[in-house]
mmCIF file of C-alpha atoms in Angstrom:
data_model
loop_
_atom_site.group_PDB
_atom_site.id
_atom_site.type_symbol
_atom_site.label_atom_id
_atom_site.label_comp_id
_atom_site.label_asym_id
_atom_site.label_seq_id
_atom_site.Cartn_x
_atom_site.Cartn_y
_atom_site.Cartn_z
ATOM 1 C CA MET Q 15 42.523 106.403 150.502
ATOM 2 C CA ILE Q 16 38.979 105.531 149.427
ATOM 3 C CA TYR Q 17 37.606 102.581 151.367
ATOM 4 C CA ASP Q 18 35.097 100.146 149.925
ATOM 5 C CA LEU Q 19 32.983 100.616 153.036
ATOM 6 C CA ILE Q 20 32.826 102.682 156.206
ATOM 7 C CA ILE Q 21 30.794 101.248 159.087
ATOM 8 C CA LEU Q 22 29.549 103.636 161.755
ATOM 9 C CA GLY Q 23 28.635 102.355 165.223
ATOM 10 C CA GLY Q 24 29.967 99.758 167.668
ATOM 11 C CA GLY Q 25 26.803 97.994 168.825
ATOM 12 C CA PRO Q 26 25.574 94.555 167.706
ATOM 13 C CA ALA Q 27 24.725 95.841 164.210
ATOM 14 C CA GLY Q 28 28.009 97.550 163.439
ATOM 15 C CA THR Q 29 30.180 94.818 164.912
ATOM 16 C CA ALA Q 30 28.331 92.047 163.058
ATOM 17 C CA ALA Q 31 28.778 93.951 159.803
ATOM 18 C CA ALA Q 32 32.482 94.503 160.510
ATOM 19 C CA VAL Q 33 33.128 90.792 161.007
ATOM 20 C CA TYR Q 34 31.316 89.925 157.781
ATOM 21 C CA ALA Q 35 33.062 92.707 155.859
ATOM 22 C CA ALA Q 36 36.441 91.372 156.979
ATOM 23 C CA ARG Q 37 35.540 87.830 155.936
ATOM 24 C CA LYS Q 38 34.484 89.108 152.515
ATOM 25 C CA ARG Q 39 37.705 91.121 152.305
ATOM 26 C CA LEU Q 40 36.083 94.462 151.687
ATOM 27 C CA LYS Q 41 38.479 97.312 152.383
ATOM 28 C CA THR Q 42 36.624 98.586 155.442
ATOM 29 C CA LEU Q 43 36.981 101.321 158.035
ATOM 30 C CA PHE Q 44 35.044 100.778 161.255
ATOM 31 C CA ILE Q 45 34.379 103.909 163.342
ATOM 32 C CA THR Q 46 32.837 103.861 166.799
ATOM 33 C CA ALA Q 47 32.694 106.176 169.788
ATOM 34 C CA GLU Q 48 32.145 103.205 172.122
ATOM 35 C CA TRP Q 49 31.345 99.495 172.063
ATOM 36 C CA GLY Q 50 28.190 97.553 172.858
ATOM 37 C CA GLY Q 51 25.318 99.949 172.288
ATOM 38 C CA GLN Q 52 22.497 100.454 174.775
ATOM 39 C CA SER Q 53 22.930 97.058 176.422
ATOM 40 C CA THR Q 54 26.192 97.973 178.127
ATOM 41 C CA VAL Q 55 24.213 99.228 181.131
ATOM 42 C CA SER Q 56 22.261 95.984 181.607
ATOM 43 C CA GLU Q 57 23.271 93.906 184.615
ATOM 44 C CA GLU Q 58 22.165 90.701 182.913
ATOM 45 C CA ILE Q 59 20.906 89.901 179.410
ATOM 46 C CA PHE Q 60 18.975 86.671 178.886
ATOM 47 C CA ASN Q 61 18.050 86.898 175.202
ATOM 48 C CA TRP Q 62 21.393 87.200 173.387
ATOM 49 C CA ILE Q 63 21.195 84.048 171.312
ATOM 50 C CA GLY Q 64 23.812 81.421 172.101
ATOM 51 C CA THR Q 65 24.419 82.763 175.605
ATOM 52 C CA VAL Q 66 22.076 81.878 178.475
ATOM 53 C CA SER Q 67 23.064 84.943 180.482
ATOM 54 C CA ILE Q 68 25.574 87.733 179.939
ATOM 55 C CA SER Q 69 26.159 91.175 181.409
ATOM 56 C CA GLY Q 70 26.002 94.220 179.170
ATOM 57 C CA ASP Q 71 29.621 94.994 179.942
ATOM 58 C CA GLN Q 72 30.750 91.508 178.944
ATOM 59 C CA LEU Q 73 28.667 91.635 175.773
ATOM 60 C CA ALA Q 74 30.441 94.853 174.775
ATOM 61 C CA LYS Q 75 33.835 93.246 175.441
ATOM 62 C CA ASN Q 76 32.888 90.197 173.381
ATOM 63 C CA LEU Q 77 31.722 92.327 170.459
ATOM 64 C CA LYS Q 78 34.936 94.318 170.532
ATOM 65 C CA SER Q 79 37.167 91.250 170.741
ATOM 66 C CA HIS Q 80 35.382 89.643 167.786
ATOM 67 C CA VAL Q 81 35.944 92.709 165.632
ATOM 68 C CA MET Q 82 39.554 93.189 166.744
ATOM 69 C CA ALA Q 83 40.314 89.547 165.943
ATOM 70 C CA ASN Q 84 39.520 90.377 162.311
ATOM 71 C CA VAL Q 85 41.607 93.541 162.046
ATOM 72 C CA GLY Q 86 44.205 93.251 159.315
ATOM 73 C CA ASP Q 87 44.790 94.101 155.686
ATOM 74 C CA THR Q 88 41.132 94.744 154.940
ATOM 75 C CA LEU Q 89 39.646 95.930 158.259
ATOM 76 C CA GLU Q 90 40.775 99.042 160.120
ATOM 77 C CA VAL Q 91 39.267 100.275 163.399
ATOM 78 C CA LYS Q 92 39.004 103.846 164.681
ATOM 79 C CA GLU Q 93 37.854 103.649 168.298
ATOM 80 C CA GLY Q 94 36.720 106.662 170.326
ATOM 81 C CA TYR Q 95 35.675 108.755 167.328
ATOM 82 C CA LYS Q 96 32.241 110.347 167.033
ATOM 83 C CA VAL Q 97 30.905 111.117 163.555
ATOM 84 C CA GLY Q 98 29.968 114.731 162.973
ATOM 85 C CA ASP Q 99 28.904 114.795 159.327
ATOM 86 C CA ILE Q 100 28.434 112.807 156.122
ATOM 87 C CA SER Q 101 28.625 114.418 152.702
ATOM 88 C CA LYS Q 102 28.521 113.133 149.139
ATOM 89 C CA SER Q 103 30.661 114.118 146.174
ATOM 90 C CA THR Q 104 31.361 112.692 142.729
ATOM 91 C CA ALA Q 105 34.684 111.440 141.392
ATOM 92 C CA ASP Q 106 35.106 109.888 137.943
ATOM 93 C CA GLY Q 107 31.344 109.651 137.641
ATOM 94 C CA LYS Q 108 30.942 107.712 140.883
ATOM 95 C CA ASP Q 109 29.574 108.843 144.235
ATOM 96 C CA ILE Q 110 32.068 109.110 147.078
ATOM 97 C CA PHE Q 111 31.005 109.620 150.677
ATOM 98 C CA LYS Q 112 33.082 111.676 153.100
ATOM 99 C CA ILE Q 113 32.820 111.035 156.833
ATOM 100 C CA LYS Q 114 34.000 113.774 159.186
ATOM 101 C CA THR Q 115 34.576 113.137 162.867
ATOM 102 C CA ASP Q 116 33.999 115.701 165.590
ATOM 103 C CA ASP Q 117 37.730 116.239 165.939
ATOM 104 C CA GLY Q 118 38.163 117.107 162.252
ATOM 105 C CA MET Q 119 39.394 113.827 160.772
ATOM 106 C CA GLU Q 120 38.015 112.930 157.339
ATOM 107 C CA PHE Q 121 37.617 109.575 155.591
ATOM 108 C CA SER Q 122 36.206 108.584 152.195
ATOM 109 C CA ALA Q 123 34.379 105.487 150.994
ATOM 110 C CA LYS Q 124 32.365 104.079 148.112
ATOM 111 C CA THR Q 125 29.617 102.881 150.497
ATOM 112 C CA VAL Q 126 28.500 103.544 154.065
ATOM 113 C CA LEU Q 127 26.624 101.464 156.631
ATOM 114 C CA ILE Q 128 25.076 103.560 159.407
ATOM 115 C CA SER Q 129 24.481 101.543 162.575
ATOM 116 C CA THR Q 130 24.741 104.221 165.250
ATOM 117 C CA GLY Q 131 21.732 103.053 167.255
ATOM 118 C CA SER Q 132 19.558 105.198 169.465
ATOM 119 C CA THR Q 133 19.292 106.457 173.019
ATOM 120 C CA ARG Q 134 16.324 105.731 175.258
ATOM 121 C CA ARG Q 135 14.344 108.842 176.133
ATOM 122 C CA PRO Q 136 14.865 109.166 179.905
ATOM 123 C CA ILE Q 137 12.074 109.775 182.376
ATOM 124 C CA ASP Q 138 12.164 113.098 184.197
ATOM 125 C CA ALA Q 139 11.368 112.171 187.794
ATOM 126 C CA LYS Q 140 13.089 112.513 191.150
ATOM 127 C CA ASN Q 141 15.626 109.717 191.837
ATOM 128 C CA ALA Q 142 15.253 108.309 188.300
ATOM 129 C CA ASP Q 143 18.963 108.714 187.595
ATOM 130 C CA LYS Q 144 19.917 107.221 190.964
ATOM 131 C CA LEU Q 145 17.793 104.080 190.494
ATOM 132 C CA GLU Q 146 18.345 103.519 186.788
ATOM 133 C CA HIS Q 147 19.215 99.836 186.243
ATOM 134 C CA LYS Q 148 18.343 99.205 189.880
ATOM 135 C CA GLY Q 149 14.731 98.347 189.209
ATOM 136 C CA LEU Q 150 14.160 101.241 186.793
ATOM 137 C CA THR Q 151 14.824 99.818 183.358
ATOM 138 C CA TYR Q 152 14.298 100.546 179.673
ATOM 139 C CA CYS Q 153 14.267 96.981 178.343
ATOM 140 C CA ALA Q 154 11.631 94.394 179.240
ATOM 141 C CA SER Q 155 13.198 91.762 176.981
ATOM 142 C CA CYS Q 156 16.506 92.092 178.824
ATOM 143 C CA ASP Q 157 15.340 92.598 182.405
ATOM 144 C CA GLY Q 158 11.705 91.476 182.588
ATOM 145 C CA PRO Q 159 12.339 87.883 183.787
ATOM 146 C CA LEU Q 160 14.047 89.266 186.898
ATOM 147 C CA PHE Q 161 10.620 90.447 188.121
ATOM 148 C CA SER Q 162 8.743 87.161 187.878
ATOM 149 C CA GLY Q 163 5.879 87.038 190.400
ATOM 150 C CA MET Q 164 6.255 90.730 191.319
ATOM 151 C CA ASP Q 165 4.172 93.881 190.859
ATOM 152 C CA VAL Q 166 5.617 96.204 188.222
ATOM 153 C CA ALA Q 167 4.803 99.446 186.415
ATOM 154 C CA VAL Q 168 5.140 100.465 182.775
ATOM 155 C CA ILE Q 169 5.344 104.123 181.774
ATOM 156 C CA GLY Q 170 4.083 105.102 178.318
ATOM 157 C CA GLY Q 171 0.991 104.942 176.149
ATOM 158 C CA GLY Q 172 2.210 103.791 172.751
ATOM 159 C CA ASN Q 173 2.656 100.395 171.114
ATOM 160 C CA ALA Q 174 6.033 99.856 172.787
ATOM 161 C CA ALA Q 175 4.487 100.345 176.227
ATOM 162 C CA PHE Q 176 1.668 97.897 175.536
ATOM 163 C CA GLU Q 177 4.044 95.347 174.001
ATOM 164 C CA THR Q 178 6.214 95.630 177.110
ATOM 165 C CA ALA Q 179 3.154 95.171 179.312
ATOM 166 C CA ALA Q 180 2.181 92.081 177.311
ATOM 167 C CA GLN Q 181 5.606 90.541 177.907
ATOM 168 C CA LEU Q 182 5.514 91.303 181.623
ATOM 169 C CA LEU Q 183 1.997 89.934 182.090
ATOM 170 C CA ALA Q 184 3.320 86.495 181.197
ATOM 171 C CA TYR Q 185 5.256 86.240 184.456
ATOM 172 C CA CYS Q 186 4.621 89.268 186.712
ATOM 173 C CA ASN Q 187 1.968 89.350 189.431
ATOM 174 C CA SER Q 188 0.494 92.609 188.114
ATOM 175 C CA VAL Q 189 1.277 95.361 185.624
ATOM 176 C CA THR Q 190 0.176 98.984 186.068
ATOM 177 C CA LEU Q 191 0.467 101.183 182.984
ATOM 178 C CA PHE Q 192 0.858 104.941 183.487
ATOM 179 C CA VAL Q 193 -0.226 107.218 180.631
ATOM 180 C CA ARG Q 194 0.319 111.002 180.648
ATOM 181 C CA GLY Q 195 -2.741 111.886 178.589
ATOM 182 C CA GLU Q 196 -6.320 110.759 178.312
ATOM 183 C CA HIS Q 197 -5.844 108.727 175.133
ATOM 184 C CA PHE Q 198 -3.649 105.776 174.158
ATOM 185 C CA ARG Q 199 -1.269 106.140 171.213
ATOM 186 C CA ALA Q 200 -1.145 102.389 170.661
ATOM 187 C CA ASP Q 201 -3.163 100.512 168.039
ATOM 188 C CA GLU Q 202 -6.699 99.716 169.176
ATOM 189 C CA ILE Q 203 -6.315 95.989 168.631
ATOM 190 C CA THR Q 204 -3.123 95.942 170.724
ATOM 191 C CA VAL Q 205 -4.814 97.860 173.536
ATOM 192 C CA GLU Q 206 -7.850 95.590 173.455
ATOM 193 C CA LYS Q 207 -5.834 92.372 173.657
ATOM 194 C CA VAL Q 208 -3.574 93.529 176.489
ATOM 195 C CA MET Q 209 -6.415 95.030 178.511
ATOM 196 C CA ARG Q 210 -8.241 91.689 178.574
ATOM 197 C CA ASN Q 211 -5.712 90.367 181.057
ATOM 198 C CA PRO Q 212 -7.077 90.616 184.626
ATOM 199 C CA LYS Q 213 -3.579 91.405 185.929
ATOM 200 C CA MET Q 214 -3.483 94.611 183.849
ATOM 201 C CA ARG Q 215 -4.357 98.043 185.255
ATOM 202 C CA VAL Q 216 -4.134 101.487 183.623
ATOM 203 C CA VAL Q 217 -3.765 104.924 185.205
ATOM 204 C CA MET Q 218 -4.578 107.703 182.729
ATOM 205 C CA ASN Q 219 -3.774 111.417 183.096
ATOM 206 C CA SER Q 220 -0.813 110.653 185.317
ATOM 207 C CA GLU Q 221 2.615 112.194 185.723
ATOM 208 C CA ILE Q 222 5.426 110.323 187.460
ATOM 209 C CA LEU Q 223 6.972 112.594 190.089
ATOM 210 C CA GLU Q 224 9.368 110.363 192.007
ATOM 211 C CA ILE Q 225 10.934 106.924 191.963
ATOM 212 C CA LYS Q 226 11.052 105.470 195.472
ATOM 213 C CA GLY Q 227 13.785 103.261 196.870
ATOM 214 C CA GLU Q 228 17.196 103.256 198.489
ATOM 215 C CA ASN Q 229 19.396 100.701 196.757
ATOM 216 C CA PHE Q 230 16.607 99.325 194.555
ATOM 217 C CA VAL Q 231 13.180 100.462 193.365
ATOM 218 C CA SER Q 232 10.407 100.033 195.921
ATOM 219 C CA GLY Q 233 7.683 102.153 194.314
ATOM 220 C CA LEU Q 234 6.758 105.417 192.665
ATOM 221 C CA VAL Q 235 4.803 108.599 193.311
ATOM 222 C CA TYR Q 236 2.527 109.994 190.628
ATOM 223 C CA HIS Q 237 0.372 113.069 190.183
ATOM 224 C CA ASP Q 238 -3.262 112.470 189.256
ATOM 225 C CA LYS Q 239 -3.995 115.332 186.845
ATOM 226 C CA VAL Q 240 -7.747 114.985 187.290
ATOM 227 C CA THR Q 241 -7.959 115.083 191.093
ATOM 228 C CA GLY Q 242 -4.694 116.948 191.692
ATOM 229 C CA SER Q 243 -3.620 114.391 194.290
ATOM 230 C CA GLU Q 244 -0.232 112.694 194.686
ATOM 231 C CA ILE Q 245 -0.408 108.929 195.067
ATOM 232 C CA GLU Q 246 2.272 106.386 195.981
ATOM 233 C CA LEU Q 247 2.264 102.877 194.507
ATOM 234 C CA ASN Q 248 4.509 100.038 195.660
ATOM 235 C CA VAL Q 249 6.159 98.213 192.743
ATOM 236 C CA ALA Q 250 9.341 96.176 192.434
ATOM 237 C CA GLY Q 251 10.197 97.267 188.903
ATOM 238 C CA ILE Q 252 9.505 100.176 186.566
ATOM 239 C CA PHE Q 253 9.769 99.833 182.781
ATOM 240 C CA VAL Q 254 10.047 103.083 180.816
ATOM 241 C CA GLU Q 255 8.704 103.137 177.243
ATOM 242 C CA ILE Q 256 8.419 106.807 176.309
ATOM 243 C CA GLY Q 257 10.371 106.649 173.068
ATOM 244 C CA GLN Q 258 13.870 106.610 171.664
ATOM 245 C CA ILE Q 259 16.143 109.291 170.294
ATOM 246 C CA PRO Q 260 17.914 107.970 167.155
ATOM 247 C CA ASN Q 261 21.600 108.867 166.837
ATOM 248 C CA THR Q 262 21.192 110.176 163.309
ATOM 249 C CA ALA Q 263 21.521 113.978 163.417
ATOM 250 C CA PHE Q 264 24.861 113.807 161.581
ATOM 251 C CA ALA Q 265 23.205 112.095 158.596
ATOM 252 C CA LYS Q 266 20.127 114.277 158.132
ATOM 253 C CA ASN Q 267 21.532 115.951 154.996
ATOM 254 C CA VAL Q 268 22.256 112.735 153.088
ATOM 255 C CA VAL Q 269 19.530 110.223 154.049
ATOM 256 C CA THR Q 270 15.778 110.434 154.526
ATOM 257 C CA LEU Q 271 14.597 110.401 158.141
ATOM 258 C CA ASP Q 272 11.092 109.785 159.453
ATOM 259 C CA GLU Q 273 9.232 112.143 161.787
ATOM 260 C CA ILE Q 274 11.221 111.069 164.845
ATOM 261 C CA GLY Q 275 14.631 110.954 163.183
ATOM 262 C CA ARG Q 276 14.947 107.275 162.290
ATOM 263 C CA ILE Q 277 16.548 106.405 158.941
ATOM 264 C CA LYS Q 278 14.084 105.086 156.392
ATOM 265 C CA ILE Q 279 15.273 101.822 154.851
ATOM 266 C CA ASP Q 280 14.122 98.995 152.642
ATOM 267 C CA PRO Q 281 13.836 96.181 155.240
ATOM 268 C CA ARG Q 282 14.701 93.567 152.596
ATOM 269 C CA THR Q 283 18.165 95.018 151.979
ATOM 270 C CA GLY Q 284 18.892 97.797 154.458
ATOM 271 C CA LYS Q 285 19.202 100.308 151.626
ATOM 272 C CA THR Q 286 18.367 103.903 152.421
ATOM 273 C CA GLU Q 287 16.790 106.191 149.845
ATOM 274 C CA THR Q 288 20.318 107.439 149.063
ATOM 275 C CA PRO Q 289 22.190 105.051 146.725
ATOM 276 C CA GLY Q 290 25.424 103.926 148.359
ATOM 277 C CA ILE Q 291 24.224 104.255 151.962
ATOM 278 C CA TRP Q 292 22.719 101.416 153.992
ATOM 279 C CA ALA Q 293 21.548 101.434 157.614
ATOM 280 C CA ALA Q 294 20.776 98.796 160.243
ATOM 281 C CA GLY Q 295 19.723 98.499 163.870
ATOM 282 C CA ASP Q 296 17.998 100.892 166.239
ATOM 283 C CA CYS Q 297 18.731 103.985 164.147
ATOM 284 C CA THR Q 298 16.347 102.720 161.446
ATOM 285 C CA ASP Q 299 12.578 102.639 161.068
ATOM 286 C CA VAL Q 300 12.240 98.835 161.208
ATOM 287 C CA LEU Q 301 9.330 97.596 163.303
ATOM 288 C CA TYR Q 302 11.232 95.940 166.171
ATOM 289 C CA HIS Q 303 14.476 96.913 167.873
ATOM 290 C CA GLN Q 304 16.498 94.196 169.626
ATOM 291 C CA ASN Q 305 20.165 93.202 169.722
ATOM 292 C CA ASN Q 306 19.611 90.019 167.723
ATOM 293 C CA ILE Q 307 17.492 91.823 165.135
ATOM 294 C CA ALA Q 308 20.099 94.575 164.769
ATOM 295 C CA ALA Q 309 22.887 92.069 164.186
ATOM 296 C CA GLY Q 310 20.843 90.128 161.626
ATOM 297 C CA ASP Q 311 19.736 93.253 159.790
ATOM 298 C CA ALA Q 312 23.336 94.435 159.570
ATOM 299 C CA VAL Q 313 24.486 91.119 158.105
ATOM 300 C CA ARG Q 314 21.686 91.338 155.516
ATOM 301 C CA ALA Q 315 22.781 94.872 154.637
ATOM 302 C CA LEU Q 316 26.416 93.792 154.389
ATOM 303 C CA GLU Q 317 25.509 91.012 151.958
ATOM 304 C CA ASP Q 318 23.716 93.584 149.817
ATOM 305 C CA ILE Q 319 26.640 96.015 150.034
ATOM 306 C CA TYR Q 320 29.042 93.305 148.870
ATOM 307 C CA LEU Q 321 26.877 92.544 145.856
ATOM 308 C CA ALA Q 322 26.490 96.248 145.061
ATOM 309 C CA ILE Q 323 30.259 96.765 145.063
ATOM 310 C CA HIS Q 324 31.115 93.684 143.034
ATOM 311 C CA THR Q 325 28.299 93.650 140.506
ATOM 312 C CA LYS Q 326 28.293 97.310 139.448
#
């Protein structure tokens, strides 16, 4: 069988696209290793539109149930499958894409939407794994409001770190930014604006050695590369912004990736540089990555896919 569309990924982007594909009656195969994306580990999410507060686990369940409610003649779901490779061939003068899973299954489609997301780059420090999501977090938009009136730390020196600091400064008592090197990687104008805030402090040439705390974060220990000393700082929360690892290795032979592995797309349509393949969500090179943005971008891509299939 050759499907109209194969959707890869079970986060907000992929699930939104699946629901829309079913409503438009595109013959669609939806493949996901798991449901929910990165947010499944969040204790509480406050910015999923239409829901005041929801846990990451419940969000994943809701996304799954919405997709499964649309399963039928036009939508098929393959759950628990990880994609290993995408290849392109030609049949009757038209491009056909073949998706292979890690266990050897193979599926074909006229079009593909890649929405496999990304993984946060973890911090390498003692107790980081133990205290992850217990005060050590990778999402200020999701978890920041929990630390209102408290002292917090942000780790990273790029735009994402400064944007996170800017969010936290709105309601935290103080924000200390830790940067490994002696230069910021963020835009000068962003640095200048954030640094104007009197609640903002920066520690350059620093390496985080340990996250302190028993059941919840109570502080951190860092190495001052200039003096060679180890210093402990008491903070209630630690926000890590040291980059993401896009889940795109399987697609590197068929789509164009940027220098860090994100899929290059036209943000107006979600089209990649390979005709017949679209992408949406955190695996792409769009400027901002959030659940709501991913879902919206996927719906935009799906609208474009529908037109591409029915107007060729």
